[in-house]
PDB file of C-alpha atoms in Angstrom:
ATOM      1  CA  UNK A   1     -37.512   8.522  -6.187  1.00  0.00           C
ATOM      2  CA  UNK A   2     -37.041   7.512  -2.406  1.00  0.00           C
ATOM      3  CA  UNK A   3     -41.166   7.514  -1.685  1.00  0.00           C
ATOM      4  CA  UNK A   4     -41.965   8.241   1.780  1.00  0.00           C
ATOM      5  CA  UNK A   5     -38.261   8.501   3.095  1.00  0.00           C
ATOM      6  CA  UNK A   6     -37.922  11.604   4.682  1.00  0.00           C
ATOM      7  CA  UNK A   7     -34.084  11.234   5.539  1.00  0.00           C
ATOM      8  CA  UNK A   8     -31.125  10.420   3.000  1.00  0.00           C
ATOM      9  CA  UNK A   9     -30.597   7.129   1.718  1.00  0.00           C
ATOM     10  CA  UNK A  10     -27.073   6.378   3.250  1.00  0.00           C
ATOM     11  CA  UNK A  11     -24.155   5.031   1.903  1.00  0.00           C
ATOM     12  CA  UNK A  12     -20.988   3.658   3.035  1.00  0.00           C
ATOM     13  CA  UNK A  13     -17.969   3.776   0.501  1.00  0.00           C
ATOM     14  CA  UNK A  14     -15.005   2.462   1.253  1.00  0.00           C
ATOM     15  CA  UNK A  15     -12.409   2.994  -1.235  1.00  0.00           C
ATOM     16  CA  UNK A  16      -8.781   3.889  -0.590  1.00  0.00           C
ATOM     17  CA  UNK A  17      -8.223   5.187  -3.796  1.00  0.00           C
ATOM     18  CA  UNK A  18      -9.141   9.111  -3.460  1.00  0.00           C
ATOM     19  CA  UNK A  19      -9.956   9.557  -7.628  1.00  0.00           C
ATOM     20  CA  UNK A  20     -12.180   6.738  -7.431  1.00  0.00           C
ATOM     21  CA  UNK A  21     -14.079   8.106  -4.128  1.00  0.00           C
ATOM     22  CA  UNK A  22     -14.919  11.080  -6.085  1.00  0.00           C
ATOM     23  CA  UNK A  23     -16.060  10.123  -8.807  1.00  0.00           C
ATOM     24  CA  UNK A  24     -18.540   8.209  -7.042  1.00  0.00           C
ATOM     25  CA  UNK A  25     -19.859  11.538  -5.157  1.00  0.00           C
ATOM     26  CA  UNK A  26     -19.691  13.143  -8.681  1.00  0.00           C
ATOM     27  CA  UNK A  27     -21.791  10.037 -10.320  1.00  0.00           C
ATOM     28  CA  UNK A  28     -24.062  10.924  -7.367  1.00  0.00           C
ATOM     29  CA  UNK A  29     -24.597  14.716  -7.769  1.00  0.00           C
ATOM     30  CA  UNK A  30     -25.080  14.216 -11.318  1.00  0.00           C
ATOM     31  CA  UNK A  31     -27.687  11.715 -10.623  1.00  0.00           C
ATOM     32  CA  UNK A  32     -29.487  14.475  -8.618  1.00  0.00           C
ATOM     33  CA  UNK A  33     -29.805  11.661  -5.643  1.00  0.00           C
ATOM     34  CA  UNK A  34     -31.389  12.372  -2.049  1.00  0.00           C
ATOM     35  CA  UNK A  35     -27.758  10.119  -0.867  1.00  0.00           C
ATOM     36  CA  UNK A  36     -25.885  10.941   2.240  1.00  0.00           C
ATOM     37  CA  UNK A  37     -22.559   9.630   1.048  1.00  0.00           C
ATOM     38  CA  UNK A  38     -19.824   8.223   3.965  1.00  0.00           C
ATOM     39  CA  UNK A  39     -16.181   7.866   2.734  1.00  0.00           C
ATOM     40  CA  UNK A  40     -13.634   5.634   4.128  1.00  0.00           C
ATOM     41  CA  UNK A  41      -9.910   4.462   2.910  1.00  0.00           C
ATOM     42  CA  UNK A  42     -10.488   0.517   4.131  1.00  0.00           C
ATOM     43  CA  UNK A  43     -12.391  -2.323   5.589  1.00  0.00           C
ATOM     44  CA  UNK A  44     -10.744  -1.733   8.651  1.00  0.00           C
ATOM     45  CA  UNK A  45     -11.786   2.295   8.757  1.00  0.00           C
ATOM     46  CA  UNK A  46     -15.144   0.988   7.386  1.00  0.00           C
ATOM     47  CA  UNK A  47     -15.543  -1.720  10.347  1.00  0.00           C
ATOM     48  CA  UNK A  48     -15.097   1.508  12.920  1.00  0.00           C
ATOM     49  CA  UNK A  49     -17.352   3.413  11.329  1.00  0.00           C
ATOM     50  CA  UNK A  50     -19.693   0.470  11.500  1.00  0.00           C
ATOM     51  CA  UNK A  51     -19.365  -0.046  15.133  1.00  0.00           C
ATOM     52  CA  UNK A  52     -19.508   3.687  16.389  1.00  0.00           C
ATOM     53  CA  UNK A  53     -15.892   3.353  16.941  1.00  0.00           C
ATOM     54  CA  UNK A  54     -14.011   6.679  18.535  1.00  0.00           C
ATOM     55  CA  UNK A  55     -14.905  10.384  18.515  1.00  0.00           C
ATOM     56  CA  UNK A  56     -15.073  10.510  14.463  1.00  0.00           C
ATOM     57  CA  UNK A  57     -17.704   7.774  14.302  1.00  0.00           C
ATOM     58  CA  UNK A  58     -19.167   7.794  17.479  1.00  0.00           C
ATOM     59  CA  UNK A  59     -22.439   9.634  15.946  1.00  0.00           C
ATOM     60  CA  UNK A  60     -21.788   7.139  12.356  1.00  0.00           C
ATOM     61  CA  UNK A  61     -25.237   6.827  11.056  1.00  0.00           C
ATOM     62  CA  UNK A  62     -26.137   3.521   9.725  1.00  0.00           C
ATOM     63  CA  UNK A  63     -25.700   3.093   5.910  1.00  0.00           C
ATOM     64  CA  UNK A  64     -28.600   1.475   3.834  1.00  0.00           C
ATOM     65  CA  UNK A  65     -25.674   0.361   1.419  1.00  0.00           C
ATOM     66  CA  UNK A  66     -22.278  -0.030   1.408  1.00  0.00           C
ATOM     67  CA  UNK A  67     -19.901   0.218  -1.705  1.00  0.00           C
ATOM     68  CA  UNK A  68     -16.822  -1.501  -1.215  1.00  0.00           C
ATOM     69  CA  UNK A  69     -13.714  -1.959  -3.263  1.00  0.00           C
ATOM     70  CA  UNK A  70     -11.985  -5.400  -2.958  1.00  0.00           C
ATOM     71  CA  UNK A  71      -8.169  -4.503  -3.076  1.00  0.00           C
ATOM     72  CA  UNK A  72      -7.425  -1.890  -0.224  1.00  0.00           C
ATOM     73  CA  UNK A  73      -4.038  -1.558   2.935  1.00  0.00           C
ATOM     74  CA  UNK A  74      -5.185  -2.797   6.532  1.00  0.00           C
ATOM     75  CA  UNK A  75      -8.312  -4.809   5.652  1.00  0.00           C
ATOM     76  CA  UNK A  76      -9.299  -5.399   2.335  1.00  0.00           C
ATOM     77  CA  UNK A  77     -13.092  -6.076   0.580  1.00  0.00           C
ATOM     78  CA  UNK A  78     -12.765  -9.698   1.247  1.00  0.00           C
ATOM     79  CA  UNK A  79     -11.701  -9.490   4.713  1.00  0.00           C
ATOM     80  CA  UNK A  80     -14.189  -6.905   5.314  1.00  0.00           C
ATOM     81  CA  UNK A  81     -16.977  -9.086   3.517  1.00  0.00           C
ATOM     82  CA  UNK A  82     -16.290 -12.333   5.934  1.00  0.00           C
ATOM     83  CA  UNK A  83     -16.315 -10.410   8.938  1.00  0.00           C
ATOM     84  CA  UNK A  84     -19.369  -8.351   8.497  1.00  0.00           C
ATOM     85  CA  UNK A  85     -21.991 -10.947   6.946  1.00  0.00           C
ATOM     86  CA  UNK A  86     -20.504 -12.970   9.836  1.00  0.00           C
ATOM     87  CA  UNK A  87     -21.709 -10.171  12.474  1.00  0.00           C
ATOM     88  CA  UNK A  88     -25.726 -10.581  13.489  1.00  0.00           C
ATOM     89  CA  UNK A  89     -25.757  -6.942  13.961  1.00  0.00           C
ATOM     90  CA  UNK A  90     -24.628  -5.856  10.589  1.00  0.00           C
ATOM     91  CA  UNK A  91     -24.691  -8.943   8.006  1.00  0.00           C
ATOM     92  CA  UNK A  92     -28.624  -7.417   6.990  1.00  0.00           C
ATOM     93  CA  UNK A  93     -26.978  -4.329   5.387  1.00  0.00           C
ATOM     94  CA  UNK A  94     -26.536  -5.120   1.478  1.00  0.00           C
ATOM     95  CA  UNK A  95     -22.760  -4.817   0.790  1.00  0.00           C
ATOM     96  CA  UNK A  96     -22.247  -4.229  -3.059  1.00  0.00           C
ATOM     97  CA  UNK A  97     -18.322  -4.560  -4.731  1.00  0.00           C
ATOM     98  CA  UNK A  98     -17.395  -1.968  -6.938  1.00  0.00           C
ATOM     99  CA  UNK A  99     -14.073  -2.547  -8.498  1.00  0.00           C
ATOM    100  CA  UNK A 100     -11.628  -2.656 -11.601  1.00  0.00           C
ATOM    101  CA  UNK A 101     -11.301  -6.699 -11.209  1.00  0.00           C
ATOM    102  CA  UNK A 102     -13.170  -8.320 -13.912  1.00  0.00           C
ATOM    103  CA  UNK A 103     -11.510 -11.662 -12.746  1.00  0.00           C
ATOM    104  CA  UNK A 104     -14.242 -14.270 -12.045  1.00  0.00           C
ATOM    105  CA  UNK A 105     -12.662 -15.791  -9.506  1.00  0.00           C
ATOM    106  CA  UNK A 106     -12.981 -12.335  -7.681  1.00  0.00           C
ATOM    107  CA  UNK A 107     -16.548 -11.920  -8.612  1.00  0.00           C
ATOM    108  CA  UNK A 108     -18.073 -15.690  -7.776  1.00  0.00           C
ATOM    109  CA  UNK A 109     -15.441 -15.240  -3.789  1.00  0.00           C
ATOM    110  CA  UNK A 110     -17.488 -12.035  -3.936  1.00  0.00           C
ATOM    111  CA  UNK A 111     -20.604 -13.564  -4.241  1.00  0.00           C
ATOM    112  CA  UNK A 112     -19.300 -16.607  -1.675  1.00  0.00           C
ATOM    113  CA  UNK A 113     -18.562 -14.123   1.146  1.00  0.00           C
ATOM    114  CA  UNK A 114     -22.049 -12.711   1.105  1.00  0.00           C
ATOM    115  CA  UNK A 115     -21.689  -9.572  -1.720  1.00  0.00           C
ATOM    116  CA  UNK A 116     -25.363  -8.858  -2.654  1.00  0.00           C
ATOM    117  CA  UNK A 117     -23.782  -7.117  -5.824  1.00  0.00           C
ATOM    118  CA  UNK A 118     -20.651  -7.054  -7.906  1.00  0.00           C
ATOM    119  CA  UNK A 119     -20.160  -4.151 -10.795  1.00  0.00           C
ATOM    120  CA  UNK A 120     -16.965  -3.621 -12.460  1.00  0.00           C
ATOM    121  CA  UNK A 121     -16.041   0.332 -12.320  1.00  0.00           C
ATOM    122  CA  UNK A 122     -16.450   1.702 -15.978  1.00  0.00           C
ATOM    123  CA  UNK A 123     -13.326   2.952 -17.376  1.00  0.00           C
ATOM    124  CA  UNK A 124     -15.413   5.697 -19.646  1.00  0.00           C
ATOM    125  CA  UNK A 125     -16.608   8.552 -16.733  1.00  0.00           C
ATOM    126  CA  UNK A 126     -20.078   9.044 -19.174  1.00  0.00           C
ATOM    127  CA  UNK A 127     -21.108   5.042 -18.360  1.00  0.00           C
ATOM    128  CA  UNK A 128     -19.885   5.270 -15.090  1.00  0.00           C
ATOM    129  CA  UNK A 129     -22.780   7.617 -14.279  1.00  0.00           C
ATOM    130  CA  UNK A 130     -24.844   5.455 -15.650  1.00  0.00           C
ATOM    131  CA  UNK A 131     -23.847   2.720 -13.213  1.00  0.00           C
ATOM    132  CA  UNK A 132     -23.986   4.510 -10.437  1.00  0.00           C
ATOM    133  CA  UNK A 133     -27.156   5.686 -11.466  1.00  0.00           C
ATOM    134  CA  UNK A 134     -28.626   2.437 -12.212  1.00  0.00           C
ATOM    135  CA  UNK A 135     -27.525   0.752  -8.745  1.00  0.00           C
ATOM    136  CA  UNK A 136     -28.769   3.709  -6.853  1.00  0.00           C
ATOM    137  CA  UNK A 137     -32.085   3.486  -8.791  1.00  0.00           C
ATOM    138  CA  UNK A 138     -32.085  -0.238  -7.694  1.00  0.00           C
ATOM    139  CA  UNK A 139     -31.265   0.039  -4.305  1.00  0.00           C
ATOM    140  CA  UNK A 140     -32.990   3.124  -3.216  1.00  0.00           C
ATOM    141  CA  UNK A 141     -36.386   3.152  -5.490  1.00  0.00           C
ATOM    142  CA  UNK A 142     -36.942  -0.798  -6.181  1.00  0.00           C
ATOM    143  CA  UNK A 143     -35.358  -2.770  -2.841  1.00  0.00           C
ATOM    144  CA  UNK A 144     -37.436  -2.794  -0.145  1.00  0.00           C
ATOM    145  CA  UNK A 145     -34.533  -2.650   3.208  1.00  0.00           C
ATOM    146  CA  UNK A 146     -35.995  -3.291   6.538  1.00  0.00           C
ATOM    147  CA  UNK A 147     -36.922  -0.464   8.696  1.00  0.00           C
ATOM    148  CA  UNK A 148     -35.877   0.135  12.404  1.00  0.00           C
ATOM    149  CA  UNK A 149     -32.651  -1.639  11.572  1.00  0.00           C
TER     150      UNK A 149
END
């Protein structure tokens, strides 16, 4: 499991479709995972929540992850991607794409902009589980993240 972390493993989705975002919490609780799960609509919303922005994220905890979807209003995965590997402050935080886009030009501009992951969403609900459970495994029992960050 999460060994000797005594507080949730934190995530950051940002997702601006509201069927997707759920499912993702679902793929969670079904996964029985110790996750403190953050949902946001866009890169932009995601960006505020990053940097303590107003009263609603002025107490933002810092994720350990971040799930981001590539095609969202305001600011979109891309955008988001350029700006925050390009910010000392946040570009340590693994940033992983989760989206419907199996086009490899999306995947390898991904990878370009600093993505530490790419999945493609499963269409079937049953392997999406699996996914999610999978990545979490990797990123919360496996990865070693830096402490204090």
């Amino acid at each position: 499991m999460i060994g000797k972390r005594l507080s949730p493993f934190v995530i950051l989705l940002a997702d601006d479709e509201p069927a997707d975002a759920h499912l993702v919490k679902w793929a969670l609780t079904e996964n029985r995972l110790h996750v403190e799960l953050q949902h946001v609509l866009d890169g932009r919303e995601a960006l505020e929540y990053l940097q303590r922005e107003g009263r609603r994220f002025a107490m933002a905890a810092r994720p350990d992850l971040i799930l981001i979807d590539l095609n969202m209003p305001r600011m979109d995965g891309r955008e988001f991607l350029a700006v925050v590997k390009g910010d000392p402050a946040l570009c340590d935080i693994p940033v992983v794409v989760l989206s419907t886009s199996e086009v490899d030009r999306d995947v390898r501009d991904s990878y370009r902009l600093g993505a530490s992951g790419y999945i493609t969403k499963a269409l079937d609900v049953n392997e999406f589980i699996v996914e999610i459970r999978q990545l979490s495994e990797y990123w919360i029992s496996l990865v070693r993240l830096p402490e204090n960050r």
